CSV table of C-alpha atoms in Angstrom, one decimal:
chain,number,residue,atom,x,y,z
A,1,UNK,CA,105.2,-21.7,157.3
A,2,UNK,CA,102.0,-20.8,159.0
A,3,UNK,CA,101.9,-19.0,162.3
A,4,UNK,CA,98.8,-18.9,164.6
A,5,UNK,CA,99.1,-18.0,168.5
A,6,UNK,CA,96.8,-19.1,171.6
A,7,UNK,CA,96.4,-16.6,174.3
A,8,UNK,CA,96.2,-18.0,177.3
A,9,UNK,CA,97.7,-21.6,178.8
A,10,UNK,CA,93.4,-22.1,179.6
A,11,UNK,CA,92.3,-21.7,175.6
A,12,UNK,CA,95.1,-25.2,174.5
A,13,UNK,CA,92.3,-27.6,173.0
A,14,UNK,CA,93.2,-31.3,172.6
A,15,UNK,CA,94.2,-31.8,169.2
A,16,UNK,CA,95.8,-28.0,167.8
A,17,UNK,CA,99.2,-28.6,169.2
A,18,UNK,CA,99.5,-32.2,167.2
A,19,UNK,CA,102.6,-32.0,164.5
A,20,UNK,CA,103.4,-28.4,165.5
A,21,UNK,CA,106.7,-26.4,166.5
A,22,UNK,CA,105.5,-24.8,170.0
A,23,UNK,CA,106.7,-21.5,171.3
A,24,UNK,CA,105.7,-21.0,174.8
A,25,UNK,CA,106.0,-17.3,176.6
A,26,UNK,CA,105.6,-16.0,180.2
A,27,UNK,CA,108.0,-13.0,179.6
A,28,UNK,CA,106.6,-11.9,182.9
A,29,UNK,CA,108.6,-13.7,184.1
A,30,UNK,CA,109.2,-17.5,184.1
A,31,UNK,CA,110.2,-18.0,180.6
A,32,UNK,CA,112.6,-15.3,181.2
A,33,UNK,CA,113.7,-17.0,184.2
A,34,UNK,CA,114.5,-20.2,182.8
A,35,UNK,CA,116.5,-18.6,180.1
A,36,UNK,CA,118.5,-16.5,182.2
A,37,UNK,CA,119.4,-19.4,184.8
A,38,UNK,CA,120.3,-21.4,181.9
A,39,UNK,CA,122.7,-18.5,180.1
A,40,UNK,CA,124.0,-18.1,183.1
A,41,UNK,CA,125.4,-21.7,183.3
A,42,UNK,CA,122.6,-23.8,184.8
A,43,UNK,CA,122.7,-27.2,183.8
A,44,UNK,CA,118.7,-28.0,183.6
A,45,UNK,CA,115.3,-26.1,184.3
A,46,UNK,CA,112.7,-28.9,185.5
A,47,UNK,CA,108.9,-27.1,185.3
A,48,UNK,CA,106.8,-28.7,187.7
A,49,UNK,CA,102.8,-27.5,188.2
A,50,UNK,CA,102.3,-27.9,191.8
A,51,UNK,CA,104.7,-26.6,195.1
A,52,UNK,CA,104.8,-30.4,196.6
A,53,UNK,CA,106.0,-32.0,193.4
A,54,UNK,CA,108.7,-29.3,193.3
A,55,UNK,CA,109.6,-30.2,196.8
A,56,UNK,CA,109.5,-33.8,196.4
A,57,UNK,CA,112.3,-33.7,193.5
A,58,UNK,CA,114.6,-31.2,195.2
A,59,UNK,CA,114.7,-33.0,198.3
A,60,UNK,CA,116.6,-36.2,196.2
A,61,UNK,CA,119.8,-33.7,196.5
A,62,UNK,CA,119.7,-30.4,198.1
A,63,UNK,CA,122.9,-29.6,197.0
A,64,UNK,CA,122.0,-30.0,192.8
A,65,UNK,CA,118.2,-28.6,192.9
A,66,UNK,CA,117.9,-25.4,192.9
A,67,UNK,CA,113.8,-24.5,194.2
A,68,UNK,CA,112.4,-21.6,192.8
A,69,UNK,CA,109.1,-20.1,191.4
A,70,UNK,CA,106.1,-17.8,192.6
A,71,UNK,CA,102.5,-17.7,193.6
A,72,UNK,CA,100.9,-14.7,193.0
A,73,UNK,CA,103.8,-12.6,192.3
A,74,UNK,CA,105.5,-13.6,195.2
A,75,UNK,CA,108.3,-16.0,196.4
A,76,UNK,CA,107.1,-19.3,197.9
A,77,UNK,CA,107.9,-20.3,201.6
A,78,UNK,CA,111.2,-22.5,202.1
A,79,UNK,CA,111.6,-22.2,198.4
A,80,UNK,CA,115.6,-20.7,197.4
A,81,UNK,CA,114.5,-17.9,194.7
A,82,UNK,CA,111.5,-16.3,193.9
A,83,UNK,CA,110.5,-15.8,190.0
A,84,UNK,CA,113.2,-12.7,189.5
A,85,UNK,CA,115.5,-13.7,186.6
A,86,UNK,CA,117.9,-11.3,189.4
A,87,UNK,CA,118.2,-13.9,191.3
A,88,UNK,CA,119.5,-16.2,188.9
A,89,UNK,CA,123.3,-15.2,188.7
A,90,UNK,CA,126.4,-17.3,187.4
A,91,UNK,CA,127.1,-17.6,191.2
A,92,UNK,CA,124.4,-19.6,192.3
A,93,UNK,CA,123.0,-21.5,189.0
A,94,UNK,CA,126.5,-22.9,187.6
A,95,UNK,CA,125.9,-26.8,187.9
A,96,UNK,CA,122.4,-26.3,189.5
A,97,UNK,CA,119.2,-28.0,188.3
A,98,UNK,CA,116.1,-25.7,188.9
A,99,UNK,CA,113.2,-27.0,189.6
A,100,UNK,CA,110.5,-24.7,188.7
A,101,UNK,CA,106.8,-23.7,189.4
A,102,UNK,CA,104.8,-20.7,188.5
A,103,UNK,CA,101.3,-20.0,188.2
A,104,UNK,CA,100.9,-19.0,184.6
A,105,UNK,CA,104.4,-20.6,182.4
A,106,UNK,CA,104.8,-23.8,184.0
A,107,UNK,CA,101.3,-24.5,183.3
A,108,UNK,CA,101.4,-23.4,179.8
A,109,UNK,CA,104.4,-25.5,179.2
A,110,UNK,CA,102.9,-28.8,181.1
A,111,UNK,CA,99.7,-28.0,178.9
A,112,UNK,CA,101.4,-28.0,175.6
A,113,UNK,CA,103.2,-31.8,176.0
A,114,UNK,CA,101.5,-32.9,172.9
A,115,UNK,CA,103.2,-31.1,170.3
A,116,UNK,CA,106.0,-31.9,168.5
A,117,UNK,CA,109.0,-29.5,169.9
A,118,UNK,CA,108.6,-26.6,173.1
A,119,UNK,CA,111.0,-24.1,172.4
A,120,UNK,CA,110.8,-21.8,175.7
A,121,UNK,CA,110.7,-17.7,174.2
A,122,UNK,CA,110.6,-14.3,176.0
A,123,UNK,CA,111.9,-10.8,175.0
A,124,UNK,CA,115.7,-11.8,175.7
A,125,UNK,CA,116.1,-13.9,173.5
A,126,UNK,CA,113.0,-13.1,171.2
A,127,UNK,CA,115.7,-12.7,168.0
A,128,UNK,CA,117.4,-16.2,168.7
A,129,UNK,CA,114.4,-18.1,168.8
A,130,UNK,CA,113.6,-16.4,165.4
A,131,UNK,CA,116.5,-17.6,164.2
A,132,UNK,CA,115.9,-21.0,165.3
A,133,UNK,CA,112.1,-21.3,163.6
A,134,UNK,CA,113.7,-19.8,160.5
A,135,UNK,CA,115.7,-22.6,160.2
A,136,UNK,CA,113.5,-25.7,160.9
A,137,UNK,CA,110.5,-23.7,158.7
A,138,UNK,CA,107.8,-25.4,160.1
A,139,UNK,CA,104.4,-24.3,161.0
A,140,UNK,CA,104.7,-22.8,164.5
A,141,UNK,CA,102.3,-22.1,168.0
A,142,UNK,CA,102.4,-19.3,170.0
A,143,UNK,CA,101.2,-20.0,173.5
A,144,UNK,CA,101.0,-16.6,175.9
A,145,UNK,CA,101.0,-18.0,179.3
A,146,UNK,CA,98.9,-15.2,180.0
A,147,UNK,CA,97.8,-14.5,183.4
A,148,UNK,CA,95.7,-16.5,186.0
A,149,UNK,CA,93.8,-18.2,182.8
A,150,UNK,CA,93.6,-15.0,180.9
A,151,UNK,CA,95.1,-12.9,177.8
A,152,UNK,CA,97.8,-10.6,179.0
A,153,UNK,CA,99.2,-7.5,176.9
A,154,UNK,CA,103.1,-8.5,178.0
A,155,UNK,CA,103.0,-12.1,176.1
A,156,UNK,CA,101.1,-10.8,173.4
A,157,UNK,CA,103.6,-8.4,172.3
A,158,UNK,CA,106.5,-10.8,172.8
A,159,UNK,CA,104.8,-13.2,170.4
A,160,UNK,CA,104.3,-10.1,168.0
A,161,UNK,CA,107.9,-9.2,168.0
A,162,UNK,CA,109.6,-13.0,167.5
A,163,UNK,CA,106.8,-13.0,164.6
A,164,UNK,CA,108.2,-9.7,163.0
A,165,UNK,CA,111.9,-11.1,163.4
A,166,UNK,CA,110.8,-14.2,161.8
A,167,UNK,CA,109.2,-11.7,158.7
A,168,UNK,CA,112.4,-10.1,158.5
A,169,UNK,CA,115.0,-12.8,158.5
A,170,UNK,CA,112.8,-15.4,156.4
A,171,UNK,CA,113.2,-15.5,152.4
A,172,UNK,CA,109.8,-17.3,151.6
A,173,UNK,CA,106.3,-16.5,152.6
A,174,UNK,CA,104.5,-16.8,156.0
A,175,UNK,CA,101.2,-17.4,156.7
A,176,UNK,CA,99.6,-15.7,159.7
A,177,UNK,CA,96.0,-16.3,161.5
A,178,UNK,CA,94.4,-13.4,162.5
A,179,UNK,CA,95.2,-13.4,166.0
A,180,UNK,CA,99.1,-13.8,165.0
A,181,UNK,CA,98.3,-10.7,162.4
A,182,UNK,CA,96.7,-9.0,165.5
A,183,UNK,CA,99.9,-9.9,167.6
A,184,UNK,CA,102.5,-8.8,165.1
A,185,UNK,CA,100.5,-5.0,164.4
A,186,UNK,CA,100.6,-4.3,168.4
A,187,UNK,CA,104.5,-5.1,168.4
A,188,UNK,CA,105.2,-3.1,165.5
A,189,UNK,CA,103.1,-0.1,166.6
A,190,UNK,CA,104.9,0.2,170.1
A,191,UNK,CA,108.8,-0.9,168.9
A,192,UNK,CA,109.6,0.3,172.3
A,193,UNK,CA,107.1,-2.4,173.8
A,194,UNK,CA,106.8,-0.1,177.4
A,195,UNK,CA,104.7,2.2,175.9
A,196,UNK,CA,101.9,-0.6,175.5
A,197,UNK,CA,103.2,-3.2,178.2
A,198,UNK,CA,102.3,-0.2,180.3
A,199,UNK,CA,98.4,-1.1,179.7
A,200,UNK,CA,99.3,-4.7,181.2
A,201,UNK,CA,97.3,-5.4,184.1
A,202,UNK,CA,100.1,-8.0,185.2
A,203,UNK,CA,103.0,-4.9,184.4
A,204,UNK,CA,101.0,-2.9,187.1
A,205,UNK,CA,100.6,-5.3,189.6
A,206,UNK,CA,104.1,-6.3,189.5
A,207,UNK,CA,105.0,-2.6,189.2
A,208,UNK,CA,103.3,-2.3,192.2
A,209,UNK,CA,104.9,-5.2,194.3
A,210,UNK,CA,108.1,-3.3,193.4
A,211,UNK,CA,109.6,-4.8,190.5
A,212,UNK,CA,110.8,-1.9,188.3
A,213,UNK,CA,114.0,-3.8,188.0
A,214,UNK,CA,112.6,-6.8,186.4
A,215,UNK,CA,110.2,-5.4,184.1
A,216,UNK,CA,113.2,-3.3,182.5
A,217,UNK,CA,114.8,-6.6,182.5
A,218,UNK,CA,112.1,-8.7,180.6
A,219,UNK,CA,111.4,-6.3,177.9
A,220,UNK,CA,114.2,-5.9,177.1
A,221,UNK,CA,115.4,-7.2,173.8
A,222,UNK,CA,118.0,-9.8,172.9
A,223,UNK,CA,120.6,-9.8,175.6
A,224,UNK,CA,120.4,-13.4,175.4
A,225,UNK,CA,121.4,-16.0,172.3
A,226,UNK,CA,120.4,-19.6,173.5
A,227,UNK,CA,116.8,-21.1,172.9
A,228,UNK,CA,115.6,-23.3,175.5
A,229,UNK,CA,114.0,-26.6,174.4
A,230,UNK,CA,111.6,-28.8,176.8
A,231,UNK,CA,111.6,-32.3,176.2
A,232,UNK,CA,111.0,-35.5,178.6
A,233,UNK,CA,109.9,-32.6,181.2
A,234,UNK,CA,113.3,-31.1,181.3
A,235,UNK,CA,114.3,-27.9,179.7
A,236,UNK,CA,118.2,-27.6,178.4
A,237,UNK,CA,119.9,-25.6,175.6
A,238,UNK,CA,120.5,-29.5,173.7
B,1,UNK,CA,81.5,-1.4,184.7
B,2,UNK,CA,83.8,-4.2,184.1
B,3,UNK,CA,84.5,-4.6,180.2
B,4,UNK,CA,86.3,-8.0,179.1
B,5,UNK,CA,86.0,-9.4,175.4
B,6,UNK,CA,86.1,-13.5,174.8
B,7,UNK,CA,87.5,-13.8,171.3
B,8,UNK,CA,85.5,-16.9,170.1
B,9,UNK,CA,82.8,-19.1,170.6
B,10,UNK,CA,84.5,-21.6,171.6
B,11,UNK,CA,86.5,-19.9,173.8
B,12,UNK,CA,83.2,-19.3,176.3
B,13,UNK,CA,84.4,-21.3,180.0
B,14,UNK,CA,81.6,-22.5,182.1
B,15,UNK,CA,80.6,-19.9,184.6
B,16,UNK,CA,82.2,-17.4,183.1
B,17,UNK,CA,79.2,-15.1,181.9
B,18,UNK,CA,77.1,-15.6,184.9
B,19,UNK,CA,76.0,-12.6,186.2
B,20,UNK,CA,77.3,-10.5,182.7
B,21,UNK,CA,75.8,-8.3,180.2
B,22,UNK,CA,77.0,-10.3,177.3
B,23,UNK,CA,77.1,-8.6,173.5
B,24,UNK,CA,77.6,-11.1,170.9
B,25,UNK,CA,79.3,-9.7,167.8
B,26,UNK,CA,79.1,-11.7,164.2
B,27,UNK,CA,79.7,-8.9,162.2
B,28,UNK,CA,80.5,-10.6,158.8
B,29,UNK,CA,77.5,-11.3,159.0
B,30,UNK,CA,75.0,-13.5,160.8
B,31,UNK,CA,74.7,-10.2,163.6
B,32,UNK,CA,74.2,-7.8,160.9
B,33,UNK,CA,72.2,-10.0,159.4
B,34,UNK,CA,69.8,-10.3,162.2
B,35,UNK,CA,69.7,-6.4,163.3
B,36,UNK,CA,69.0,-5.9,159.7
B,37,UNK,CA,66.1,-8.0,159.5
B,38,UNK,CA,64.7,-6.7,163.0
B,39,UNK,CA,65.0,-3.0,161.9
B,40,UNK,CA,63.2,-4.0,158.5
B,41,UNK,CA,60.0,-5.0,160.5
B,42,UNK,CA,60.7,-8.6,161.1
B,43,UNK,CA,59.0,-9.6,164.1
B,44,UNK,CA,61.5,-11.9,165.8
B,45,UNK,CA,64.7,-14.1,164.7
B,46,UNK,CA,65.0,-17.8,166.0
B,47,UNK,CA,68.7,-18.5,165.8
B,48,UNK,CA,69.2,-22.6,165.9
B,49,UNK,CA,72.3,-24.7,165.8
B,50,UNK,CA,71.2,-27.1,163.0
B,51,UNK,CA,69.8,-27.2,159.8
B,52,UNK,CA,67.7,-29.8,160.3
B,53,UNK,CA,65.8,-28.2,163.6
B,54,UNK,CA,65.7,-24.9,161.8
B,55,UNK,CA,63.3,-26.7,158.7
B,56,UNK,CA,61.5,-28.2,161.5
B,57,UNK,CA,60.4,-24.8,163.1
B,58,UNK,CA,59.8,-23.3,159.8
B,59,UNK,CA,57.5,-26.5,158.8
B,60,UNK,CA,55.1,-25.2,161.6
B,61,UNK,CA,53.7,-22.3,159.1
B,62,UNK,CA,55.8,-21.7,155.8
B,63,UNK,CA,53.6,-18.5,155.3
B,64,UNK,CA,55.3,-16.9,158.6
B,65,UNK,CA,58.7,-18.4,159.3
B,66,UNK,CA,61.6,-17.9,156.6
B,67,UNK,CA,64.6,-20.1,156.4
B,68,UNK,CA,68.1,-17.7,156.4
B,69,UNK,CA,71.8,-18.7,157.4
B,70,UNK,CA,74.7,-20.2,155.6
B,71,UNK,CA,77.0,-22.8,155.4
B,72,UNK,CA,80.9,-22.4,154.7
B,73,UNK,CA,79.6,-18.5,153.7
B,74,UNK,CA,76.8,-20.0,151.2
B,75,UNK,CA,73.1,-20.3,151.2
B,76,UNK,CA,71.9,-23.8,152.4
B,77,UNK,CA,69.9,-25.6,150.4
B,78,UNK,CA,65.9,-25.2,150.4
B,79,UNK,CA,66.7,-22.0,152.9
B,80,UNK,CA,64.7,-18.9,151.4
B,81,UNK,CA,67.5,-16.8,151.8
B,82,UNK,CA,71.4,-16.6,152.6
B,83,UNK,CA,73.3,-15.2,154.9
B,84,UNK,CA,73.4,-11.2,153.0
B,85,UNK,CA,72.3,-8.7,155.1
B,86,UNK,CA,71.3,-7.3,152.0
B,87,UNK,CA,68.2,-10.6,151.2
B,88,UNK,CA,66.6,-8.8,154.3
B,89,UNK,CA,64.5,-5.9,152.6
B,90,UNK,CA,61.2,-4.8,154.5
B,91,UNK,CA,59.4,-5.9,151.3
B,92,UNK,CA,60.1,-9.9,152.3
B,93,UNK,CA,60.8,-9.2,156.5
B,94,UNK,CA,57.7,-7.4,157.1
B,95,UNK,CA,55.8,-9.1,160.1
B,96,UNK,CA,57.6,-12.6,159.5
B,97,UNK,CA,59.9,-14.8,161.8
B,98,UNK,CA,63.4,-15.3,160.5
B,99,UNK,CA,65.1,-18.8,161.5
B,100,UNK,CA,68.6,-18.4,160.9
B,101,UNK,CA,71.5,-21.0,161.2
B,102,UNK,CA,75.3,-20.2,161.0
B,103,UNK,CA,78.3,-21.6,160.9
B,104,UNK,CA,79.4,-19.2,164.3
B,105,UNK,CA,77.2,-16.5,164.9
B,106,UNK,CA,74.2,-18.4,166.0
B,107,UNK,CA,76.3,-20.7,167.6
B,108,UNK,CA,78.1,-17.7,170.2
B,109,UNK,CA,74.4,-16.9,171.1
B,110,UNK,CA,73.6,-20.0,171.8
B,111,UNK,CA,77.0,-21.0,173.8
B,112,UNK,CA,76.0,-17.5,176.1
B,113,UNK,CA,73.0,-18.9,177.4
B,114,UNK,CA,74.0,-18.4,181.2
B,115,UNK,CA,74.5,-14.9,180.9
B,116,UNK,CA,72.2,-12.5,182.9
B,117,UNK,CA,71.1,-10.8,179.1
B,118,UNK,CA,72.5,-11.2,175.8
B,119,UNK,CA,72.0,-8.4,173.3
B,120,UNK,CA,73.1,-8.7,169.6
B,121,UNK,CA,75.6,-6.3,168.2
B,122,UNK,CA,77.5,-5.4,165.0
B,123,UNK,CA,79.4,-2.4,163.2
B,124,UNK,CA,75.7,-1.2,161.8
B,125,UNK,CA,74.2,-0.9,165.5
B,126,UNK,CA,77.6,0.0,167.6
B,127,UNK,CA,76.5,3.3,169.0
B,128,UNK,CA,73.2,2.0,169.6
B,129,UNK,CA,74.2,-0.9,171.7
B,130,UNK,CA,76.9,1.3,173.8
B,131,UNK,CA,74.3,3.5,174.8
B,132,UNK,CA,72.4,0.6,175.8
B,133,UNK,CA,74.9,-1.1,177.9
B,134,UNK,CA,76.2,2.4,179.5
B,135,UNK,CA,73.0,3.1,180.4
B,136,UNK,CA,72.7,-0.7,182.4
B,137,UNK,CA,75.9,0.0,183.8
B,138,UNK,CA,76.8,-3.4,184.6
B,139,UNK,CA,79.7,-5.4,184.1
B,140,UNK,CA,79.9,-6.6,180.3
B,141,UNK,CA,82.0,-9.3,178.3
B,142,UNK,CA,81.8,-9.3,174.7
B,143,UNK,CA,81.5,-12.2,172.7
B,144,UNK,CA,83.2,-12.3,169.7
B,145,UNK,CA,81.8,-15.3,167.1
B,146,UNK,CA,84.7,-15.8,165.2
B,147,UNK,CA,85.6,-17.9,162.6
B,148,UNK,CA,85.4,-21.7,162.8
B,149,UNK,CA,85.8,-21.5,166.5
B,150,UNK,CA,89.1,-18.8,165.8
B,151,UNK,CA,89.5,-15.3,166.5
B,152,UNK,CA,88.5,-13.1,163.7
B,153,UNK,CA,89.8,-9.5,163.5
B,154,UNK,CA,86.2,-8.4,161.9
B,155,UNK,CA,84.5,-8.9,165.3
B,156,UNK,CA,87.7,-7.9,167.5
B,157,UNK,CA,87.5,-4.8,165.7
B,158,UNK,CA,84.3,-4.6,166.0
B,159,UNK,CA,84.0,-5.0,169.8
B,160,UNK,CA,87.0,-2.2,169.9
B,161,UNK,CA,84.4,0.7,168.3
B,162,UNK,CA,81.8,-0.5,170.8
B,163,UNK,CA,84.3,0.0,173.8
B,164,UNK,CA,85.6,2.9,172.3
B,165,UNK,CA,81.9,4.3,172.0
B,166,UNK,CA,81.1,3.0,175.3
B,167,UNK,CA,84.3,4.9,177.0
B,168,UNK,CA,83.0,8.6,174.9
B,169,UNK,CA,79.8,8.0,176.5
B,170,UNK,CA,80.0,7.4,180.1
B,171,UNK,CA,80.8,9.8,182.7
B,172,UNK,CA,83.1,7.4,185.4
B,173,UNK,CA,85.5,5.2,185.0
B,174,UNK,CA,85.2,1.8,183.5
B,175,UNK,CA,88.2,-1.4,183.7
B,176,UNK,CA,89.0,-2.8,180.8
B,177,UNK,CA,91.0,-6.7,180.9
B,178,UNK,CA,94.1,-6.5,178.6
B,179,UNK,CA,92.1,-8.1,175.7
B,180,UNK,CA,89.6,-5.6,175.8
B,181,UNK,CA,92.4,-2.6,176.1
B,182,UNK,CA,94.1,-4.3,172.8
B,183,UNK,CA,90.6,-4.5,171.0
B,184,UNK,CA,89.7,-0.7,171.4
B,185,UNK,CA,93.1,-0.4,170.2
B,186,UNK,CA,92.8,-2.0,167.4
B,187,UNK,CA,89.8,0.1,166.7
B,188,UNK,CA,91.5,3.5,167.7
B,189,UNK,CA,94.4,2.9,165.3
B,190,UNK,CA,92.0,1.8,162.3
B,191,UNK,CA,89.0,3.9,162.7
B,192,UNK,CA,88.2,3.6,159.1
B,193,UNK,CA,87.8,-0.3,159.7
B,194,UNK,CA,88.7,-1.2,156.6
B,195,UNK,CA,92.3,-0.8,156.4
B,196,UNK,CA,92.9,-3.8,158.9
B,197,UNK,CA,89.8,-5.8,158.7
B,198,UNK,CA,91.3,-6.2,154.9
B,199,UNK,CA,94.3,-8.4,157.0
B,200,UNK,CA,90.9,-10.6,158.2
B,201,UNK,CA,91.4,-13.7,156.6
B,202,UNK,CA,87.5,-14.3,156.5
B,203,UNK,CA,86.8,-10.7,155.1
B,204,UNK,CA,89.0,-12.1,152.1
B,205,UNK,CA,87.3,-15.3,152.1
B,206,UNK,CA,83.8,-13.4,152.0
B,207,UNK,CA,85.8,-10.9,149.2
B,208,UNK,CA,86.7,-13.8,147.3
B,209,UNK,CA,82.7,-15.0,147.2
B,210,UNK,CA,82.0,-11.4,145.8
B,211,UNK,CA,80.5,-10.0,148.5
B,212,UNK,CA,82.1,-6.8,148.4
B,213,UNK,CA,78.6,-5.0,149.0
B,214,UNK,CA,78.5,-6.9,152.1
B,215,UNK,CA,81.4,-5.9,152.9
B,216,UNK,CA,80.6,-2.5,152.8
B,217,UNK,CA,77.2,-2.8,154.3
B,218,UNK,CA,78.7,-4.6,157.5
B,219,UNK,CA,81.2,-2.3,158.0
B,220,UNK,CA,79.4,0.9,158.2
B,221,UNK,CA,79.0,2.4,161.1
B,222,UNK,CA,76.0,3.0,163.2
B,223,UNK,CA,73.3,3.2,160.2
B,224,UNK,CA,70.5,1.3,162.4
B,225,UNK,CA,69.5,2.7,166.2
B,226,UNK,CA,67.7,-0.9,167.2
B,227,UNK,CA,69.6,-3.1,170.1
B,228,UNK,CA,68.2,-6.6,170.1
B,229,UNK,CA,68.0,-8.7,172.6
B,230,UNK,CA,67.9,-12.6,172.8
B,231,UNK,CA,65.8,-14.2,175.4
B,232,UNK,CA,64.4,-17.5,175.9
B,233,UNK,CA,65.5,-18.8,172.4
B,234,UNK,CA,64.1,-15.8,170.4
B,235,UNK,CA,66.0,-12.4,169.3
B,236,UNK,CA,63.6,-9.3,169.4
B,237,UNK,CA,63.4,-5.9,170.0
B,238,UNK,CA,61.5,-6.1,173.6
């Protein structure tokens, strides 16, 4: 099993993602998001890249889609939620489609269609998704959503910790690229994963629109056991 | 002073290094290489994409021009000499123009070309080149060459001492992207190098070739106080 990681939805070239198991993270937040809607009983996440497509397929039935999603941190106008995996509770997901657009996660997982299989990761379910690559033991791509086109510190260290669960639950070998090496070292230097996420400039800013809350809630680790899966642009636990 | 680190070659975006103090970092080896050269009287270094153009410069006046580089880590053929820092003694540098081809270093120099200057760093001339760029005071991205158009934890590291130095020297305050906060990390927790440029899947390739004095040469800090600069297709010291 080989293990590499891309850092930032921008840095996907044509051709790497061919024949490979895909792990895509936005821990802060939209992959966190879409797993927590879909714990909490939501039937299907659709990830859409721009605010008029996500519009244009809600509008088929008000009463099954669900809108929600950011820009720049913040919730968009008419849209029902913003991107705080808060606002996705039991009460208002069960039965609910969610259609979906963020800056950074939607992107990365539109940008990533030509691999094999999209699994959707973040810190809450980090261990399941492990689990899950354990057991097809094939060679797997990390893709941080990053932020606005760039590396971000939050991802990174997600990637870093579903690569040290994978170390400790598989029986054979792995082989990592450097970056993945890289990823895994700053995970298992900061266990707590605050300590470092603290560097984050996307932590700060969303520290500073407020969302304490959240960010406890994203890195935190494994309070969720399903893994996500994208395929024909819909994401469900199949 | 802005500090942000692009972790390959080919990871360079149009428009991104406009206006920007770039360092390009090959430090096993073609960088080393090239500051070794410079500081053992070479005159200039004429880094070229292709073998083919760099025998047709060197044509012009075999007494003056040597041939250096490498090709999957080996001498090319007909070149004078390969890509060992160690070939580059004053005894055969003296006064003469090196033309060097590489498999990544010469190709991050030459992908940087928009860049307001481009100086050429490495592990030997770290200190050097911080005290360079602190005393510009500009904003400054760091090119890492990488390997094969991947990240390579020789350079990252390498660009982590050089912020690190950078950050010692400097009176105010400089902003660091996340990248460039986990590549000084990287550095802070390893100080000795070694002990995680050994995880660098090219140091083992190079290890495997029997370059261990290489190794050693290119990972030694600050042993030459010369910071070249590349400009209008020629590395000197100005």
């Amino acid at each position: 099993m080989n293990i590499d990681v891309i850092i930032s939805a921008s840095d996907i070239k044509p051709g790497k993602l061919k024949n490979r198991i895909v792990v895509v993270i936005d821990v802060l937040r939209a992959t966190t998001v879409m797993i927590t809607a879909l714990s909490n009983g939501c039937e299907k996440v659709i990830p859409v890249k721009e605010i008029e497509e996500a519009i244009e397929v809600a509008r088929r039935d008000r009463s099954r889609y669900l809108l929600g999603g950011e820009r720049k941190g913040l919730k968009i106008e008419n849209f029902d939620f913003s991107n705080s995996p808060l606002d996705y509770t039991s009460e208002v997901v069960e039965g609910k489609t969610l259609v979906m657009t963020t800056s950074n996660g939607t992107r990365a997982i539109k940008n990533s269609e030509e691999a094999e299989r999209i699994f959707i990761a973040a810190m809450i379910n980090g261990r399941a998704v492990a689990r899950k690559l354990v057991e097809l033991n094939e060679d797997i791509t990390f893709i941080n959503a990053g932020t606005n086109g760039e590396f971000s510190i939050d991802d990174f260290i997600t990637s870093g910790y579903i690569i040290s669960c994978i170390k400790d639950l598989k029986a054979g070998a792995c082989t990592l690229t450097d970056i993945a090496i890289t990823s895994e070292y700053i995970y298992k230097n900061n266990t707590n994963i605050i300590s470092f996420a603290e560097n984050a400039l996307h932590y700060n800013r969303l520290k500073a629109l407020g969302y304490d809350e959240d960010l406890r809630y994203c890195l935190t680790k494994d309070t969720v056991d399903i893994v996500p899966e994208y395929k024909s642009g819909e994401i469900e636990v199949w």
